[in-house]
XYZ file of C-alpha atoms in Angstrom:
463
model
C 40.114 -17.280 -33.522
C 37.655 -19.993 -35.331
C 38.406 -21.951 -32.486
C 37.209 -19.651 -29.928
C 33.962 -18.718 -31.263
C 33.477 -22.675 -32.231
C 33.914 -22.931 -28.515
C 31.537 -20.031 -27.753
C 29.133 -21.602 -29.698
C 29.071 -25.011 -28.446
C 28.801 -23.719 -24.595
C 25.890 -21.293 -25.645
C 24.117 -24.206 -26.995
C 24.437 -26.550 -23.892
C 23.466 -23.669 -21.728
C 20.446 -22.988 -24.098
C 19.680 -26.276 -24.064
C 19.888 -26.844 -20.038
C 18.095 -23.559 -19.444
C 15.149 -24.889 -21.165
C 15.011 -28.301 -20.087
C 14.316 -26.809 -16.590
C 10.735 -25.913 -18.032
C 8.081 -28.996 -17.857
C 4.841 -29.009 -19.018
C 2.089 -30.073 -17.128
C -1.032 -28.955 -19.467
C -1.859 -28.720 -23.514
C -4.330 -26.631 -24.088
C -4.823 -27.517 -27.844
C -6.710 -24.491 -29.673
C -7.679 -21.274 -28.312
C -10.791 -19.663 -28.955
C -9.271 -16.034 -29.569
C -6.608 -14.108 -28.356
C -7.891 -13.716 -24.330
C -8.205 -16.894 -22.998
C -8.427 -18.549 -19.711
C -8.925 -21.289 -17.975
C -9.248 -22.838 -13.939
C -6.464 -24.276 -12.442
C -7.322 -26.140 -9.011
C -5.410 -27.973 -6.395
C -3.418 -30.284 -8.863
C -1.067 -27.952 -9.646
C 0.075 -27.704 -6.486
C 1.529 -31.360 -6.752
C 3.951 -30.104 -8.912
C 4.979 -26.633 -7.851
C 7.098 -25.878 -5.677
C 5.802 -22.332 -4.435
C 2.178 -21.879 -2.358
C 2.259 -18.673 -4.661
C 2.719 -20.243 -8.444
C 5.881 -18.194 -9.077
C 7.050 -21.437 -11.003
C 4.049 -21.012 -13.068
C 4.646 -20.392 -16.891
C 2.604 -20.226 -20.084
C 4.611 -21.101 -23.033
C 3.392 -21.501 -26.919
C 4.134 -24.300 -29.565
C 8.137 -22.088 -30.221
C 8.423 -22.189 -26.145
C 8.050 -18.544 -25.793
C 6.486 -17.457 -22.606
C 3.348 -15.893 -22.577
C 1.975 -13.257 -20.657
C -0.541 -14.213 -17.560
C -1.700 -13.913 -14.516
C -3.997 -15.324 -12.043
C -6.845 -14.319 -10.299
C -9.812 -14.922 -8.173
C -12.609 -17.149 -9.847
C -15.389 -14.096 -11.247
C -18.904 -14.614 -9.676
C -21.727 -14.274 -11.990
C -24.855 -12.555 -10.646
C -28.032 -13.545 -12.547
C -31.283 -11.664 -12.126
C -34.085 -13.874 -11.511
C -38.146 -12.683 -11.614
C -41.146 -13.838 -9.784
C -44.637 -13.009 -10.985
C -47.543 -13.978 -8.556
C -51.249 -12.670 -9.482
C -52.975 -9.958 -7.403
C -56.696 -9.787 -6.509
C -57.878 -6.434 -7.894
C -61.609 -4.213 -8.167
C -62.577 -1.984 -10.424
C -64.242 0.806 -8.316
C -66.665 2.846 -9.845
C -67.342 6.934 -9.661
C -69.315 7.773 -6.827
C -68.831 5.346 -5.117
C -69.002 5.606 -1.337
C -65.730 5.119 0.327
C -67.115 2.680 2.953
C -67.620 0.598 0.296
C -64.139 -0.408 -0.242
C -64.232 -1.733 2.675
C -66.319 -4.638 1.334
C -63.226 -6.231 -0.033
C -63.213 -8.170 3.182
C -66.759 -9.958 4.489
C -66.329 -11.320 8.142
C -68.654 -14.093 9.489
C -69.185 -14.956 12.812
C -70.309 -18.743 14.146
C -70.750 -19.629 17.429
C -70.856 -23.519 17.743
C -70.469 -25.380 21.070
C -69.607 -22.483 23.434
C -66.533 -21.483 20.866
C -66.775 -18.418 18.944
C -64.732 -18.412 15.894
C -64.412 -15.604 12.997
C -63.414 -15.727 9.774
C -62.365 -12.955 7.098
C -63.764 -14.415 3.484
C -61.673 -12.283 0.401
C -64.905 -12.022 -1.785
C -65.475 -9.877 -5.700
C -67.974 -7.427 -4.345
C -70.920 -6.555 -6.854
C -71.090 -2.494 -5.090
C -67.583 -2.047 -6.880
C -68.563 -3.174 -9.760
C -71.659 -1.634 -10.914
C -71.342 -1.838 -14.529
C -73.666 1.339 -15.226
C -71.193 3.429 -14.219
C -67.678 4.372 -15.292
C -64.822 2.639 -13.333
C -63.036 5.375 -11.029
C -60.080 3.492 -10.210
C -58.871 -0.062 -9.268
C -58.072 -1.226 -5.819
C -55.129 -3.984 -5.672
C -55.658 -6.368 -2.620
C -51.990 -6.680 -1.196
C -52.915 -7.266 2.263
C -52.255 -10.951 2.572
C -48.800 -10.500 0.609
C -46.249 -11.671 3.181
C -43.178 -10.147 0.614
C -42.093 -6.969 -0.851
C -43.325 -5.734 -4.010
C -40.743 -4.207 -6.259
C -43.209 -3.562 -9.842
C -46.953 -4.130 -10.625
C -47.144 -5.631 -13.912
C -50.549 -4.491 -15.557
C -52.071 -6.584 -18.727
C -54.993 -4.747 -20.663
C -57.174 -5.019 -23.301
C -55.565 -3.396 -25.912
C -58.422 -0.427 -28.260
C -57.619 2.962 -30.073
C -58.015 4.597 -27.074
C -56.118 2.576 -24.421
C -52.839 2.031 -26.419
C -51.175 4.747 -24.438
C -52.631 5.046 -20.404
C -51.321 7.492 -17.237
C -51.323 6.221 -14.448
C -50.999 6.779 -10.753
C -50.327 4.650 -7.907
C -51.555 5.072 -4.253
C -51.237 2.952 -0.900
C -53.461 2.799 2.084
C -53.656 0.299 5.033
C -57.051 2.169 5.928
C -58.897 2.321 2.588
C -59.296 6.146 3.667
C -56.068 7.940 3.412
C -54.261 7.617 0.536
C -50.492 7.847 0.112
C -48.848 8.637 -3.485
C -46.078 5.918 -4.526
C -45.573 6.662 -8.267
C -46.461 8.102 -11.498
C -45.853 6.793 -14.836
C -47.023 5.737 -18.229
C -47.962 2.171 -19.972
C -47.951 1.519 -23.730
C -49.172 -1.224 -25.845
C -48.146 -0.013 -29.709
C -48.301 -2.204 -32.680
C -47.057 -1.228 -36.411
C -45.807 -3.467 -39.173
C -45.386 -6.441 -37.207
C -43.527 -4.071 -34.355
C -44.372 -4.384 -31.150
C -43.490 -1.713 -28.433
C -44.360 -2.553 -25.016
C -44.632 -0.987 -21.341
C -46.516 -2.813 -19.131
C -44.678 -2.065 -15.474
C -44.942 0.014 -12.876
C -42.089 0.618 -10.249
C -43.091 0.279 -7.068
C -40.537 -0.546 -4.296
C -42.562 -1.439 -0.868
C -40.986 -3.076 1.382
C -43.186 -6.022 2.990
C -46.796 -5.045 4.728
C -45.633 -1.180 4.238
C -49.295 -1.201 2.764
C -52.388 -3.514 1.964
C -54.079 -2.065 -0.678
C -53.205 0.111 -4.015
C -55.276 2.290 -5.740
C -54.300 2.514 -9.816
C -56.017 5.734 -11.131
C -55.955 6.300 -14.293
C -55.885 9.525 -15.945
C -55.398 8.931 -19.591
C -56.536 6.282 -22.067
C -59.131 4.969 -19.397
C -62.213 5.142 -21.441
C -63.611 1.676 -21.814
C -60.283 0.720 -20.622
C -60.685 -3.081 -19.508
C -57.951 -4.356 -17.690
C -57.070 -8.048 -17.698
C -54.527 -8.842 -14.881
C -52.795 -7.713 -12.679
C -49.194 -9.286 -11.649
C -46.960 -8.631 -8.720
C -42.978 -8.903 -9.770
C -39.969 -9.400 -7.764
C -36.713 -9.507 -8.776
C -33.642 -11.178 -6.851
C -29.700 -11.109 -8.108
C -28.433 -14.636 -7.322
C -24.906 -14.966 -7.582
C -23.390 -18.160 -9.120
C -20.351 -18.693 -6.930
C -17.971 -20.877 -8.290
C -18.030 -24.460 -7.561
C -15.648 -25.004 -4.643
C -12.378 -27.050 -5.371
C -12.337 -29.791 -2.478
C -10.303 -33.043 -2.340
C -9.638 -35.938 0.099
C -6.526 -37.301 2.005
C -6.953 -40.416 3.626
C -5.034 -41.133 6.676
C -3.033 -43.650 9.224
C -3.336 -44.326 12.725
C -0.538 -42.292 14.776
C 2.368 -43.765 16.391
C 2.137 -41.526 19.176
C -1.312 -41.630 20.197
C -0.358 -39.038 22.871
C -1.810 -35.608 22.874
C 0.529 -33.390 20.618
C -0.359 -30.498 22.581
C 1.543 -32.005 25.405
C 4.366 -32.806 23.585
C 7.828 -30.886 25.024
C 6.087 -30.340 27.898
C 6.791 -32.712 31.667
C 3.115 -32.986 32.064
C 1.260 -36.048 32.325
C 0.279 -37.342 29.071
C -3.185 -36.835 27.490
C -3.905 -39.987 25.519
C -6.136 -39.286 22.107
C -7.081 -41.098 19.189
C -4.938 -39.644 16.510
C -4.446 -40.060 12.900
C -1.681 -38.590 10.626
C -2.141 -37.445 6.632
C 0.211 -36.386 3.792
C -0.944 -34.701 0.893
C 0.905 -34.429 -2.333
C 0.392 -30.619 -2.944
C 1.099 -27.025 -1.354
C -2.258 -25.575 -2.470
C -3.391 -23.109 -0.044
C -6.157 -24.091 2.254
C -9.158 -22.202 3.058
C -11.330 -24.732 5.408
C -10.862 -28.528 6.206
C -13.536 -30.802 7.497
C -13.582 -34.035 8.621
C -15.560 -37.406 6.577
C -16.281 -39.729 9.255
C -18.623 -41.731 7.114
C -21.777 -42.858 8.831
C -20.490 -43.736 12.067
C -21.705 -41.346 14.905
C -19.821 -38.606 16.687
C -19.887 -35.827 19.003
C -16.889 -34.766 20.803
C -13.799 -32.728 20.903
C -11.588 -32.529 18.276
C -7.791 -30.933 17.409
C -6.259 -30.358 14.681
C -2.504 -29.921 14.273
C -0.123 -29.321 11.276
C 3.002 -28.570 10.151
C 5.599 -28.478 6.906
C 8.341 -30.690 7.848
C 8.131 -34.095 9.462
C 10.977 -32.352 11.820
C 8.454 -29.675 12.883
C 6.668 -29.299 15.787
C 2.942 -30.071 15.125
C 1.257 -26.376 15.437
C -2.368 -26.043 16.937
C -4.983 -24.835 14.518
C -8.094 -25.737 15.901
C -9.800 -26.990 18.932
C -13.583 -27.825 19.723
C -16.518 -29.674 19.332
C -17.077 -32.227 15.716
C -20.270 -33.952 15.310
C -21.220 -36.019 12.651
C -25.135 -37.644 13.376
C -27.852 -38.687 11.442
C -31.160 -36.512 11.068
C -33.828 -38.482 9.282
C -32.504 -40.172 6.209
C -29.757 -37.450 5.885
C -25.914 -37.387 7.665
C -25.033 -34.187 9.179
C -21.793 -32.829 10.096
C -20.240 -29.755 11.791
C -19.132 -26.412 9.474
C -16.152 -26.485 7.882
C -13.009 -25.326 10.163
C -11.843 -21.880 8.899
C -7.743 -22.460 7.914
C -6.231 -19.272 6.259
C -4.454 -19.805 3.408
C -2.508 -23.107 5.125
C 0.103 -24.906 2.726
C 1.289 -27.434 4.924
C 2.158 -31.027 3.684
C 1.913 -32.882 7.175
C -1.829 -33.011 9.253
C -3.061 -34.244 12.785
C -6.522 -34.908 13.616
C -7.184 -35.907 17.644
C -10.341 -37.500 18.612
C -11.537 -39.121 21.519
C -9.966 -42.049 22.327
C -12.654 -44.376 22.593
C -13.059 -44.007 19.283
C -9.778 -45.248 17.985
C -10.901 -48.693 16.766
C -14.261 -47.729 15.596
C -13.280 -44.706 12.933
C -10.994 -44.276 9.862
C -11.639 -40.379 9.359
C -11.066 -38.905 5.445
C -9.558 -35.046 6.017
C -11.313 -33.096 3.418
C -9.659 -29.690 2.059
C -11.387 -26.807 0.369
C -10.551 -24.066 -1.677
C -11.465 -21.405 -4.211
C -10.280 -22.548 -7.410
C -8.256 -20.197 -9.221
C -8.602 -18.665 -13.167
C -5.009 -18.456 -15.111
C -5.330 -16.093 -17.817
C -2.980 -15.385 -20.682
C -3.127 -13.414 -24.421
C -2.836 -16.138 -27.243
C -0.453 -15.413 -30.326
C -2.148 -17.627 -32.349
C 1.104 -20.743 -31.845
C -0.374 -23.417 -30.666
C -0.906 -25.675 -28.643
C -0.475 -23.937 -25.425
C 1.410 -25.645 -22.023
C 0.884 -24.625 -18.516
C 4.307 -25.894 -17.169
C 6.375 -25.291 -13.789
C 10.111 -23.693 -14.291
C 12.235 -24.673 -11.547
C 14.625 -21.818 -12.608
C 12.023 -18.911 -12.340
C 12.334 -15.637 -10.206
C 11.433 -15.445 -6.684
C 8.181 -12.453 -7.664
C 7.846 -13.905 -11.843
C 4.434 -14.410 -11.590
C 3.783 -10.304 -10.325
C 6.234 -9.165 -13.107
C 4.153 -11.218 -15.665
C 0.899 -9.662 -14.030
C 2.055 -6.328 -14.336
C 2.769 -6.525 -17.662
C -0.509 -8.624 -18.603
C -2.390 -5.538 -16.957
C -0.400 -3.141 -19.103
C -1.424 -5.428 -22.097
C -5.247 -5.384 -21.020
C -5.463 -1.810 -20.073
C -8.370 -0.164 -21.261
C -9.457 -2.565 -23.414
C -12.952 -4.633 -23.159
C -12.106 -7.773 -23.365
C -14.163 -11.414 -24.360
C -12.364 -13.938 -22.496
C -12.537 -17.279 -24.076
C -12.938 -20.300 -21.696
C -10.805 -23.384 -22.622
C -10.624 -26.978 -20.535
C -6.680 -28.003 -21.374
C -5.666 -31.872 -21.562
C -3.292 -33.499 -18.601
C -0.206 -34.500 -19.606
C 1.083 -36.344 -16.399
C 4.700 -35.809 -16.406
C 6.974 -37.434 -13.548
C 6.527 -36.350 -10.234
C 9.758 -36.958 -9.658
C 11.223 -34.788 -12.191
C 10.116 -31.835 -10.409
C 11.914 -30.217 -7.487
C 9.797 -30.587 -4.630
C 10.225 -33.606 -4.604
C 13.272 -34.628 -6.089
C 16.533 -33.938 -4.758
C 16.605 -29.978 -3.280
C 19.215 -29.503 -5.575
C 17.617 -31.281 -9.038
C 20.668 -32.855 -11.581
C 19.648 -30.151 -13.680
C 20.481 -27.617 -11.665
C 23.642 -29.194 -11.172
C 24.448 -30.018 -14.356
C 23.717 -26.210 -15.172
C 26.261 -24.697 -12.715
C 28.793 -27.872 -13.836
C 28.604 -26.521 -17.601
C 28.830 -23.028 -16.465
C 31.812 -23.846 -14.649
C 33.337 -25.708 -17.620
C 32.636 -22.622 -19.569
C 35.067 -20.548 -17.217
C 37.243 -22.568 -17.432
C 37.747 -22.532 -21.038
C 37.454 -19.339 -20.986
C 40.387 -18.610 -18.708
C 42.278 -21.385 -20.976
C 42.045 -19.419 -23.781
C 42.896 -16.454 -22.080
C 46.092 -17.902 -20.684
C 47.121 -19.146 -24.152
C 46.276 -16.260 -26.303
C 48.453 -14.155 -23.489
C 51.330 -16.765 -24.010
C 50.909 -16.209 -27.459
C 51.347 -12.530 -27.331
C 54.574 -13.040 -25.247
């Protein structure tokens, strides 16, 4: 019986041991800032792995244990971002008579060499402010604003009396009807060094809805003397991420025959065609073409496919240009390419450019953010496991998102070091069936056999 489980032992061993060399790491990520980190993978990956969907993907800490992860779309931050421009206002004062306010504008008219031409002079007009009498309300010039106005922003002399004001907002395009916009209340408050502020009034006009304002104030407006008077707009600009785009330079094709008319008996349709191989399976989301500064503008096809033994497969046909605009190169928009993981690519040109070109295809993508939950082992390694599951990466997202699950979390940003292992050691592009593999089933094999061995004995034994 020592003999058996000294036997079990040994072959549990090897198979631990070849189970595990089938994981290779690709990148250390050294410390981690806390326990939710992440970081963004981008087409390099793909050289390694063998799946367009990362299913080889693993997270592992310094004891080899495999993390939870999963991988999503890059998150797009939105930033707010203000504009403040200044806005011509009056003080108007009571009693005054309304066709005054329409002295904010003073037209002149010259007539000079049989032309007549008029011109509209924005001018501070003394009528509106007669300083005898108490100010009314204030008249905000918006006419010439060629924008939309989302908050006046009002600055006043702070006194005892105009620390807390009421105010309301009208809009006219006639200076005779009025319109009612918004109500609301602006505090200046100091005590003990504290400062509480409210200086803004929500507004939200669309552009031109009206040209001038009318700020009435009903409390706090004795001797209230206001200072400026600000227009604010505010914008969300999203910070996409920065796009993930690489280059694969190319050879002039052997068949320099259309590959549309390839298979068929149809007379052939000579091109000038170039071939590229890239190293990775990332998927593609638009290709153009580099043509350098050499001038272009004709048709253009593009082909690929997976295997060299494939048929090349149409993916886009129509017009490229690439021409020069001043100082600056311009090119056509990026061809659209869903999701496209093929190794093997055909570009077709004209042919009278065949001598005269050496096109670059360029590939673009999203980049993509692995996340995973530390355990405090590191360092960290992003490796590829020839030996995972067909759908590993969705059972270690489901069980990250059962990990995460109601839970705010601070995700801690980490760039991870390249460790550069062999190509060749990986199965896309080694042998289909790696010597790992093989040397897995061979000591699995072995391991029956024994097995049955001892079986046979022991039963002779009993006999």
């Amino acid at each position: 019986m020592q003999v058996i489980k000294k036997r079990f032992l040994l072959l549990s061993c090897l198979l631990g041991m070849t189970a595990n060399a089938e994981v290779i790491p690709v990148y250390q990520i050294n410390e981690a800032p806390g326990t939710y980190v992440q970081t963004t993978l981008t087409h390099d990956i793909y050289r390694y792995s063998s799946d367009a969907q990362l299913n080889d993907l693993v997270v592992t800490d310094a004891q080899r244990n495999k993390l939870p992860y999963r991988i999503t779309a890059p998150s797009t931050q939105v930033n707010e971002q203000s504009q403040l421009a200044d806005a011509r206002f009056f003080p108007v004062a009571v009693g005054a008579p309304p066709e005054a306010l329409i002295a904010l504008s003073s037209a002149s008219i010259r007539l000079d060499a049989n032309e007549i031409s008029v011109s509209v002079e924005k001018t501070t007009n003394d009528k509106l402010q007669d300083q005898s009498a108490p100010v009314d309300f204030y008249v905000v010039d918006v006419s010439d604003l060629k924008t939309r106005i989302d908050k006046l922003v009002v600055d006043w002399q702070v006194t005892e009396t105009s620390q807390y004001l009421e105010v309301q907002v009208s809009g006219t395009n006639d200076l005779t009807t009025w319109s009612s916009i918004a109500q609301t209340t602006l505090v200046q408050l100091q005590k003990e060094g504290q400062l509480l502020t409210r200086n803004k009034i929500s507004v939200n006009l669309s552009e031109k809805q009206y040209a001038y304002l009318r700020l009435k104030f009903t409390r706090g407006n004795e001797n209230l003397e206001l200072r400026k008077i600000q227009i604010e707009n505010t914008d969300k600009v999203a910070n996409a991420p920065v796009v993930d785009r690489w280059e694969v330079k190319g050879a002039l094709a052997e068949d320099q025959d259309s590959a549309m008319r390839a298979g068929n008996h149809t007379a052939s349709m000579p091109v000038a065609a170039w071939e590229f191989a890239r190293d990775d399976i990332a998927p593609v989301a638009n290709i153009s073409l580099n043509l350098g500064t050499i001038m272009y503008g004709d048709n253009i096809k593009v082909f690929s496919r997976n295997t060299e033994k494939q048929p090349w497969q149409l993916l886009h046909q129509g017009i490229w240009f690439n021409t020069q605009v001043g100082s600056e190169w311009q090119q056509s928009d990026a061809i659209n390419i869903y999701s496209n993981s093929d190794i093997y690519w055909r570009v077709e040109l004209n042919e009278l450019v065949r001598t005269t070109l050496n096109p670059t295809l360029v590939f673009h993508r999203q980049p993509q953010t692995l996340q995973f939950i530390a355990n405090n082992a590191a360092p960290y390694k992003i490796a590829i496991d020839d030996q995972a599951a067909p759908n590993s990466q969705q059972t270690s997202g489901q069980i990250f998102s059962q990990l995460v699950s109601g839970k705010e979390l601070q995700w801690g940003q980490v760039a991870f070091t390249e460790l550069n292992p062999n190509i060749d050691s990986f199965a896309r592009h080694g042998m289909q069936v790696s010597w790992k593999t093989l040397l897995f089933w061979g000591i699995l094999i072995l391991a029956v056999a024994v097995l049955v061995g001892v079986a046979v004995r022991l039963m002779g034994q009993m006999r």
